[in-house]
Tab-separated table of C-alpha atoms in Angstrom:
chain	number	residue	atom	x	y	z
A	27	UNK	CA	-58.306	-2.923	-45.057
A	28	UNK	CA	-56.824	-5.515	-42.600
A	29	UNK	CA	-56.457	-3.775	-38.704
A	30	UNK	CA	-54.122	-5.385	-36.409
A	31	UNK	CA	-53.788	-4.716	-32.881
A	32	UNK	CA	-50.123	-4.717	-31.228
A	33	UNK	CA	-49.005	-7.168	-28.414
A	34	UNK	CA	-50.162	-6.269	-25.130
A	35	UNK	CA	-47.517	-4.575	-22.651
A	36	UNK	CA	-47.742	-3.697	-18.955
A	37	UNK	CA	-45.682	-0.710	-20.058
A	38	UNK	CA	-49.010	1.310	-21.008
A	39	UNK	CA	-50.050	0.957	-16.761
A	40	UNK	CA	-46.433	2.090	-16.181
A	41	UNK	CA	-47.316	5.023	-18.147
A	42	UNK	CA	-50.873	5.535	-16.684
A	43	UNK	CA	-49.239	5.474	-13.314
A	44	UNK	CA	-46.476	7.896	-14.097
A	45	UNK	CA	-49.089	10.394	-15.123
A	46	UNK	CA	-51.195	9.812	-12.213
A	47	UNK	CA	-48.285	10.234	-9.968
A	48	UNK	CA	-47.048	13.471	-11.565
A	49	UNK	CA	-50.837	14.771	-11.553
A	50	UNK	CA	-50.950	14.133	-7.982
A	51	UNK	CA	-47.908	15.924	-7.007
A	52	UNK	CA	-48.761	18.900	-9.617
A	53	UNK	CA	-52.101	19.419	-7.512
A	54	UNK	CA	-50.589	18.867	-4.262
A	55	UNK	CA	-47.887	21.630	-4.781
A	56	UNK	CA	-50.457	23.864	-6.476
A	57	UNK	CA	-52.821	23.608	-3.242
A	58	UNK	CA	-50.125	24.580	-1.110
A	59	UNK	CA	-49.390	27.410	-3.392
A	60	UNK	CA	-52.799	28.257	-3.361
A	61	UNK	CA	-53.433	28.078	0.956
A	62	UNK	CA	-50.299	30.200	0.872
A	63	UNK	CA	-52.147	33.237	-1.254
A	64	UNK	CA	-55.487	32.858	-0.031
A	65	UNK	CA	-54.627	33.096	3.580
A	66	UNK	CA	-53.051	36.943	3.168
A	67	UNK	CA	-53.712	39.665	1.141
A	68	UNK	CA	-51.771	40.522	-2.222
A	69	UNK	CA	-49.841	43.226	-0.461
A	70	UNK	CA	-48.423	40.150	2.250
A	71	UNK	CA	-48.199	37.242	-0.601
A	72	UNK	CA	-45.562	35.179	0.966
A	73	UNK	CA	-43.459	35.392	-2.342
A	74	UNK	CA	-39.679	34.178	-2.604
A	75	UNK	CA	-37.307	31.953	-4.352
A	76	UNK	CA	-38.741	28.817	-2.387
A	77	UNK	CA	-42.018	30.271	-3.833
A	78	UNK	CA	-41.018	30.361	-7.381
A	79	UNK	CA	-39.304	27.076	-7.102
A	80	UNK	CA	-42.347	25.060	-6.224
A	81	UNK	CA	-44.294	26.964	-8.936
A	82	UNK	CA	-42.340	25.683	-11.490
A	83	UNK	CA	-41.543	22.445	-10.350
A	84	UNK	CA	-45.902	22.195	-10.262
A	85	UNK	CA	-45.639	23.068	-14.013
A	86	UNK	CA	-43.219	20.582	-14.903
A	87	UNK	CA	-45.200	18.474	-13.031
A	88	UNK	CA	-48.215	19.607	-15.366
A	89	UNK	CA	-46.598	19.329	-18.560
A	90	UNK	CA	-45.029	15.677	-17.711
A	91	UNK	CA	-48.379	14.792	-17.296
A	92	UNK	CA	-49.530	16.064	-19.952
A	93	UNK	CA	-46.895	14.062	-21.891
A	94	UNK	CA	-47.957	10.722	-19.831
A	95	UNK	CA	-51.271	11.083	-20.711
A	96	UNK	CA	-50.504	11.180	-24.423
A	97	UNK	CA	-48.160	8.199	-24.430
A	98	UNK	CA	-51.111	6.373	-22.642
A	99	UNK	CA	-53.668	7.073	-25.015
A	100	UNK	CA	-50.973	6.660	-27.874
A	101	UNK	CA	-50.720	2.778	-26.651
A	102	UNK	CA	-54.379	2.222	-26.349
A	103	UNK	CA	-55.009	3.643	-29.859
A	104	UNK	CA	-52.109	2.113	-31.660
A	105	UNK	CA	-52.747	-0.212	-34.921
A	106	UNK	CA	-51.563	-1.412	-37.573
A	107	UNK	CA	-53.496	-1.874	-40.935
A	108	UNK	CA	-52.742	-3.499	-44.466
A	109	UNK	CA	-54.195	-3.466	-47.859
A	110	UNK	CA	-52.860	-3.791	-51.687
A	111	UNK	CA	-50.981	-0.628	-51.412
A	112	UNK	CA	-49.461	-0.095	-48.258
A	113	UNK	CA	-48.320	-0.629	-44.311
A	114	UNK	CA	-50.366	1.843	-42.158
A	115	UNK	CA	-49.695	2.921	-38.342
A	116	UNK	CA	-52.525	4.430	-36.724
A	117	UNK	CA	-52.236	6.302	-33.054
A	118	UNK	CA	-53.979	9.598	-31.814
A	119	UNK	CA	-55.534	10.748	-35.086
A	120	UNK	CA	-52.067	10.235	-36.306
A	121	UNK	CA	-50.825	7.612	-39.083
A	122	UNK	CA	-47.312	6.523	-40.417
A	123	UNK	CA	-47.859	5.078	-44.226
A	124	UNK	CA	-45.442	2.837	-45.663
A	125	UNK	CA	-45.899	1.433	-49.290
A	126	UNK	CA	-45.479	-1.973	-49.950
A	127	UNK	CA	-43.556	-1.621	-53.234
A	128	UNK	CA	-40.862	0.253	-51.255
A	129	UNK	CA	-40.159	-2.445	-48.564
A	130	UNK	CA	-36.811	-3.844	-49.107
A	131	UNK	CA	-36.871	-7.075	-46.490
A	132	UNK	CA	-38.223	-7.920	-43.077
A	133	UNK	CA	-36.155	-8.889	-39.905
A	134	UNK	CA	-36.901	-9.858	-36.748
A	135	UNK	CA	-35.166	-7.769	-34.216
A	136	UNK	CA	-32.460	-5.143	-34.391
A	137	UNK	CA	-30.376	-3.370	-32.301
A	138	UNK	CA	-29.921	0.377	-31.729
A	139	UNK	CA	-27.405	2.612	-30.222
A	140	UNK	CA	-28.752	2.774	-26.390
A	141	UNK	CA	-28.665	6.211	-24.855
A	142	UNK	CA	-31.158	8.443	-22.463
A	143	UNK	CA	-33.502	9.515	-25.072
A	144	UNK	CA	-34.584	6.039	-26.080
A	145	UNK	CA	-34.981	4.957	-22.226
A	146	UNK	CA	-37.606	8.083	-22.009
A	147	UNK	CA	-39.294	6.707	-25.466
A	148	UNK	CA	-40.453	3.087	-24.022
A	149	UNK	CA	-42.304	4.598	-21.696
A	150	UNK	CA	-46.017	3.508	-22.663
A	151	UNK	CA	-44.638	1.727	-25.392
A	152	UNK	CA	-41.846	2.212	-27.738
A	153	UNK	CA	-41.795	5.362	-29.898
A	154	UNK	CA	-39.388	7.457	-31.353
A	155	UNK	CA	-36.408	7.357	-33.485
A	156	UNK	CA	-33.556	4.971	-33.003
A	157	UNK	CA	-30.231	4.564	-34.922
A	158	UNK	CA	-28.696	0.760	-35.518
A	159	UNK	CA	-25.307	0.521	-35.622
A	160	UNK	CA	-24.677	0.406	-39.320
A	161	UNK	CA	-26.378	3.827	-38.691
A	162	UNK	CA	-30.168	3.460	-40.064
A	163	UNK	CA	-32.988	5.214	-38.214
A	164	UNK	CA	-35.870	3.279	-37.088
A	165	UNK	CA	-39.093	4.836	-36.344
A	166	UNK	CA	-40.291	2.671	-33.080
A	167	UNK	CA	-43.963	1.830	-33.137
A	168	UNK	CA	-43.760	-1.339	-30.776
A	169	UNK	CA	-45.371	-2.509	-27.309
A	170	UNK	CA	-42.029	-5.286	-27.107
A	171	UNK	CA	-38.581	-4.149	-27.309
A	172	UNK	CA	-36.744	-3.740	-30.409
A	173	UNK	CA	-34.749	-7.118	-30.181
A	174	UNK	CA	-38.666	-8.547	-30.530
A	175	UNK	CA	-40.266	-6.460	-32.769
A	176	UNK	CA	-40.723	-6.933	-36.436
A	177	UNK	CA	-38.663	-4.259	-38.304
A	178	UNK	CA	-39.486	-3.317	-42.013
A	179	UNK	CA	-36.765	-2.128	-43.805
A	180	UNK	CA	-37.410	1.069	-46.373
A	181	UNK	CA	-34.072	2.158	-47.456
A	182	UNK	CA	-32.218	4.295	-45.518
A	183	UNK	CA	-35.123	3.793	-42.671
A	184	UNK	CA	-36.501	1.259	-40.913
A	185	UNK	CA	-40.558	1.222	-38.651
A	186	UNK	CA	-40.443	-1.539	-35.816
A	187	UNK	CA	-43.956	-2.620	-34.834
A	188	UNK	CA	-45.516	-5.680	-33.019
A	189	UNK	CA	-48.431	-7.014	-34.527
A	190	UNK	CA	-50.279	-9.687	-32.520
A	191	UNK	CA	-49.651	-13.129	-34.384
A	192	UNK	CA	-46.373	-11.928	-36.477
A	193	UNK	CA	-45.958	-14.899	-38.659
A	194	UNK	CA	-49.385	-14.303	-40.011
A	195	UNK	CA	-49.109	-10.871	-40.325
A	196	UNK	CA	-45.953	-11.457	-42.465
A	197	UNK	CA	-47.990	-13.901	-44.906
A	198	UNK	CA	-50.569	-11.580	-44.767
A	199	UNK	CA	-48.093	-8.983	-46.177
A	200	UNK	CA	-45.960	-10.481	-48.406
A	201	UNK	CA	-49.180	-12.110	-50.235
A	202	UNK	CA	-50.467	-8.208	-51.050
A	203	UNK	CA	-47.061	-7.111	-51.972
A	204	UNK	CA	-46.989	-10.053	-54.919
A	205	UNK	CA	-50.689	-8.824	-55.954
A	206	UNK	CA	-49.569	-5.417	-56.480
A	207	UNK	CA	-50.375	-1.630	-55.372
A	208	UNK	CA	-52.986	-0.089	-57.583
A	209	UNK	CA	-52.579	3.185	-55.751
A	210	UNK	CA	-49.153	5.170	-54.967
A	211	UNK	CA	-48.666	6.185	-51.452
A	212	UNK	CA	-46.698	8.598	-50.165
A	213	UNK	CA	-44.661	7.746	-47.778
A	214	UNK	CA	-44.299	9.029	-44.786
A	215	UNK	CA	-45.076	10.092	-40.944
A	216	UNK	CA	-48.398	12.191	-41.000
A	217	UNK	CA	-49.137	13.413	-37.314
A	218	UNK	CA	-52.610	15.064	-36.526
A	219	UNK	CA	-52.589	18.740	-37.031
A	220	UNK	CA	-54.358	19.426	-33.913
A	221	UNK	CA	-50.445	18.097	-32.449
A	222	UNK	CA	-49.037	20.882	-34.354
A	223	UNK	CA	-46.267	18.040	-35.036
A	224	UNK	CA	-44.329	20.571	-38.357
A	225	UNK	CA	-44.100	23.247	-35.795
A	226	UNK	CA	-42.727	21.872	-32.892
A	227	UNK	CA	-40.279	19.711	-34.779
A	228	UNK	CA	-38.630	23.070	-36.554
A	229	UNK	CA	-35.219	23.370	-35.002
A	230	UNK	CA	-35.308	27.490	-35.523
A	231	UNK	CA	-38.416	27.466	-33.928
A	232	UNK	CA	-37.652	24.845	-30.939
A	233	UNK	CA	-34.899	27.250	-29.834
A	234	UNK	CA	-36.622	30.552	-30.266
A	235	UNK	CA	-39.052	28.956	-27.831
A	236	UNK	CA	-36.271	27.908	-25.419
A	237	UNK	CA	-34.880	30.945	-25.026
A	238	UNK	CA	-38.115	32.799	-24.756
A	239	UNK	CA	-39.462	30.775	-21.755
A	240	UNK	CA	-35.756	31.236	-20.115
A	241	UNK	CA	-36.211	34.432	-20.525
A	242	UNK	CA	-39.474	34.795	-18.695
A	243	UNK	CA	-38.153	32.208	-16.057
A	244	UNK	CA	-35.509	34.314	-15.490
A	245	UNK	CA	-37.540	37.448	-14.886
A	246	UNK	CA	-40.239	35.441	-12.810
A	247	UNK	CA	-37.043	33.793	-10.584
A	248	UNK	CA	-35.135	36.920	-10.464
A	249	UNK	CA	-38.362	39.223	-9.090
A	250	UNK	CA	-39.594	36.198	-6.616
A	251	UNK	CA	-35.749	36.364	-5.013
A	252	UNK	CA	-35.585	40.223	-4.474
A	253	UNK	CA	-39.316	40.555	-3.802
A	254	UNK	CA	-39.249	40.153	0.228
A	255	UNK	CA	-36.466	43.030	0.012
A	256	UNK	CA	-38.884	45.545	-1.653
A	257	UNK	CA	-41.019	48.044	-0.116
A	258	UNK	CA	-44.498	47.729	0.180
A	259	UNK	CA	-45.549	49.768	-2.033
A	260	UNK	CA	-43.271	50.737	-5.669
A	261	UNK	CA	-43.396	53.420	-8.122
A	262	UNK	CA	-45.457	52.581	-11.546
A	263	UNK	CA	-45.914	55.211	-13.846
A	264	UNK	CA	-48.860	53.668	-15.710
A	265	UNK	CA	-49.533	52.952	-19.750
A	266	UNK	CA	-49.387	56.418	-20.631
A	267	UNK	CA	-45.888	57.956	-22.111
A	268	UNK	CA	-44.837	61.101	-19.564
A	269	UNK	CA	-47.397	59.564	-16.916
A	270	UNK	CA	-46.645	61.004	-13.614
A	271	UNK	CA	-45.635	58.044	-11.492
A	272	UNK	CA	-47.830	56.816	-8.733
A	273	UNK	CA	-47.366	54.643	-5.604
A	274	UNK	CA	-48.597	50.915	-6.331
A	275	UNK	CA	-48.783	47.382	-4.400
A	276	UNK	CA	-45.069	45.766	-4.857
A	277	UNK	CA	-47.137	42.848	-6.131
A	278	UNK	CA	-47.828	44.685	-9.017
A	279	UNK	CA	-44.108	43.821	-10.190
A	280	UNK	CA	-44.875	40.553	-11.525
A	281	UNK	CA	-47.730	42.151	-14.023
A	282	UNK	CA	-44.233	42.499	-16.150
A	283	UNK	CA	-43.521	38.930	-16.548
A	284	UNK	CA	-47.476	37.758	-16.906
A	285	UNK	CA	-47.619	40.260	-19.796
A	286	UNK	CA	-44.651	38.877	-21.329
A	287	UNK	CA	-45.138	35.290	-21.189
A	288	UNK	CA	-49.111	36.305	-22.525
A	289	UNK	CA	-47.876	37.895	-25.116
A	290	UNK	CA	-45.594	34.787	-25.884
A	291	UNK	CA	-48.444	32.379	-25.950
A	292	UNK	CA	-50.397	34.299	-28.252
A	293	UNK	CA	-47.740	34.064	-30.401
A	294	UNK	CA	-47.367	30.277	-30.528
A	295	UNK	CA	-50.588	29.897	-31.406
A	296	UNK	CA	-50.321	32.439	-33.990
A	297	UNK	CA	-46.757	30.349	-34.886
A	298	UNK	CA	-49.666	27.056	-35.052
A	299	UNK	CA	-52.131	28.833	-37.083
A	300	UNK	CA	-49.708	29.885	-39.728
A	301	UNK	CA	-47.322	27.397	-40.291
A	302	UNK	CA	-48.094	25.194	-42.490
A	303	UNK	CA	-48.594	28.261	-45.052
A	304	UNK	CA	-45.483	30.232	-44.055
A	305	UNK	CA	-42.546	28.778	-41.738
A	306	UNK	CA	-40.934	31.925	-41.715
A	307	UNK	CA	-44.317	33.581	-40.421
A	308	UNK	CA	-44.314	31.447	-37.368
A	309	UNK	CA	-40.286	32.190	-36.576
A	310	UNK	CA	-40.578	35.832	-37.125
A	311	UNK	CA	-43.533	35.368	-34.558
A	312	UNK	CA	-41.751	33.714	-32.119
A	313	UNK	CA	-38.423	35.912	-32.432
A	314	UNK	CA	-41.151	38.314	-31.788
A	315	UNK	CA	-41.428	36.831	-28.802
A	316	UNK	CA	-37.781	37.090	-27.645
A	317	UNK	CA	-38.047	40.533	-28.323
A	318	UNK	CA	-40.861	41.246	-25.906
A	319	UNK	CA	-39.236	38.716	-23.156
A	320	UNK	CA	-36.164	41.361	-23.458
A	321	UNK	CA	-38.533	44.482	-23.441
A	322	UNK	CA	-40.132	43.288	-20.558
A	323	UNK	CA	-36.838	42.836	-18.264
A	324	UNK	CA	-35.665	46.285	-19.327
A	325	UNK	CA	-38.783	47.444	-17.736
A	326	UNK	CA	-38.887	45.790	-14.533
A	327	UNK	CA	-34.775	46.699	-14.344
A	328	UNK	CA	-36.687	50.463	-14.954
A	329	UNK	CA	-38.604	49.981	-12.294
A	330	UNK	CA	-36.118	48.312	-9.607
A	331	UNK	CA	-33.987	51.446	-10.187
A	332	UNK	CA	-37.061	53.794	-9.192
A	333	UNK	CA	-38.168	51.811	-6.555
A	334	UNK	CA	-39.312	53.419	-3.442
């Protein structure tokens, strides 16, 4: 097999940048978080909305990182490869396969229906899906813009990518398409399962999650806003049904919310595990999850109402 790299693009330092910048900020709002808690005991945490705000801002911060860092190492492991059989796209442990026989014509260019989701997806490099005006998607696999990419044509869908030397690439592929395939590919977009790719694209499960960490965001804002207005100490009857209720640290309130979003995560990765074997598994797991987000409000509404 035949490995091509993609043109170079400053957009992969653009990317690398980005994440160091978010990283930055994450761990500077963390550390003041941190000074904040460290300097007082649990009982005089300095806890309110401001509090809660920079928290989660610090977590956005961590998971746009996280997102940076991916499209960065997505650029500097993107290739292409050819043989007999088929177009391959290689990134991350991931590959896109495309066979030959299937490839209707090549263009050079196209254009796509510009809105906010495709200015987030050329950042790094282009990736994504894209619809052309005559409405066919195009999976984006490009370091150039789509007007300069090469665009392969496979029915109803289209895979832009930018080879280095593109005329020779294009001999290079239209002399194994006249020799033949003596395989049959499937065709298709095959992340790497450690991405969890089938789970996170479900639409049932993509909301279930959304309103699950609302949920818990709620109950983590709403406790952080009335928190300076509690007494010092609140009633907390314990794990045991009937328990007689004892005096605890108001700090103790937000064990409620920590449970719940615990409980969550151990759920999406049970969602991960199963999956692939049973889709409806992995919802039923993560309505599970809304569930126990609801559960766990009723409780801390419980104990608000007995508060001392």
């Amino acid at each position: 097999m035949q490995r091509w790299r993609p043109l170079p693009s400053s957009r992969i330092w653009i990317a690398l940048a980005l994440a160091i910048s978010s990283l930055v900020g994450a761990i500077g709002l963390f550390a003041n978080l941190f000074s904040h808690v460290t300097a007082a005991s649990p009982a005089q945490w300095p806890i309110d909305g401001w509090f809660f705000a920079e928290a989660v801002l610090g977590l956005g911060l961590l998971i746009l990182t996280g997102a940076l860092w991916y499209r960065f190492g997505a650029t500097l492991t993107l290739q292409y490869g050819l043989d007999r059989n088929g177009l391959y796209i290689y990134w991350l442990g991931s590959r896109a396969v495309i066979p030959l026989h299937l490839i209707e014509r090549i263009d050079r260019g196209a254009r796509a229906v510009d809105n906010w989701q495709t200015a987030l997806a050329s950042i790094g490099y282009y990736h994504g899906r894209v619809k052309t005006l005559d409405g066919i998607t195009i999976h984006c696999f490009t370091t150039r813009s789509l007007a300069e990419a090469l665009v392969i044509y496979v029915g109803q869908e289209a895979y832009a990518i930018s080879p280095v030397d593109q005329e020779t690439f294009v001999q290079e592929l239209e002399q194994r398409r006249r020799l033949g395939a003596v395989q049959t590919l499937t065709p298709g977009i095959h992340v790497a399962h450690f991405l969890g790719y089938d789970f996170w694209a479900d639409a049932v499960v993509r909301r279930l999650l959304l309103v699950t960490l609302t949920l818990n965001l709620l109950l983590f804002g709403a406790l952080a806003v009335i928190y300076p207005a509690l007494p010092a100490e609140i009633e907390w009857r314990g794990d045991q049904i009937g328990a007689a209720a004892e005096l605890v640290p108001r700090v103790r309130i937000f064990f409620l919310p920590i449970a719940a979003f615990l409980t969550s995560l151990v759920n999406v990765l049970a969602g991960l595990i199963v999956y692939r074997r049973s889709p409806l598994a992995a919802r039923l797991w993560q309505g599970f999850s809304v569930g126990v987000q609801i559960f766990f409000i009723i409780a801390a509404a419980a104990v608000l109402r007995a508060r001392v």
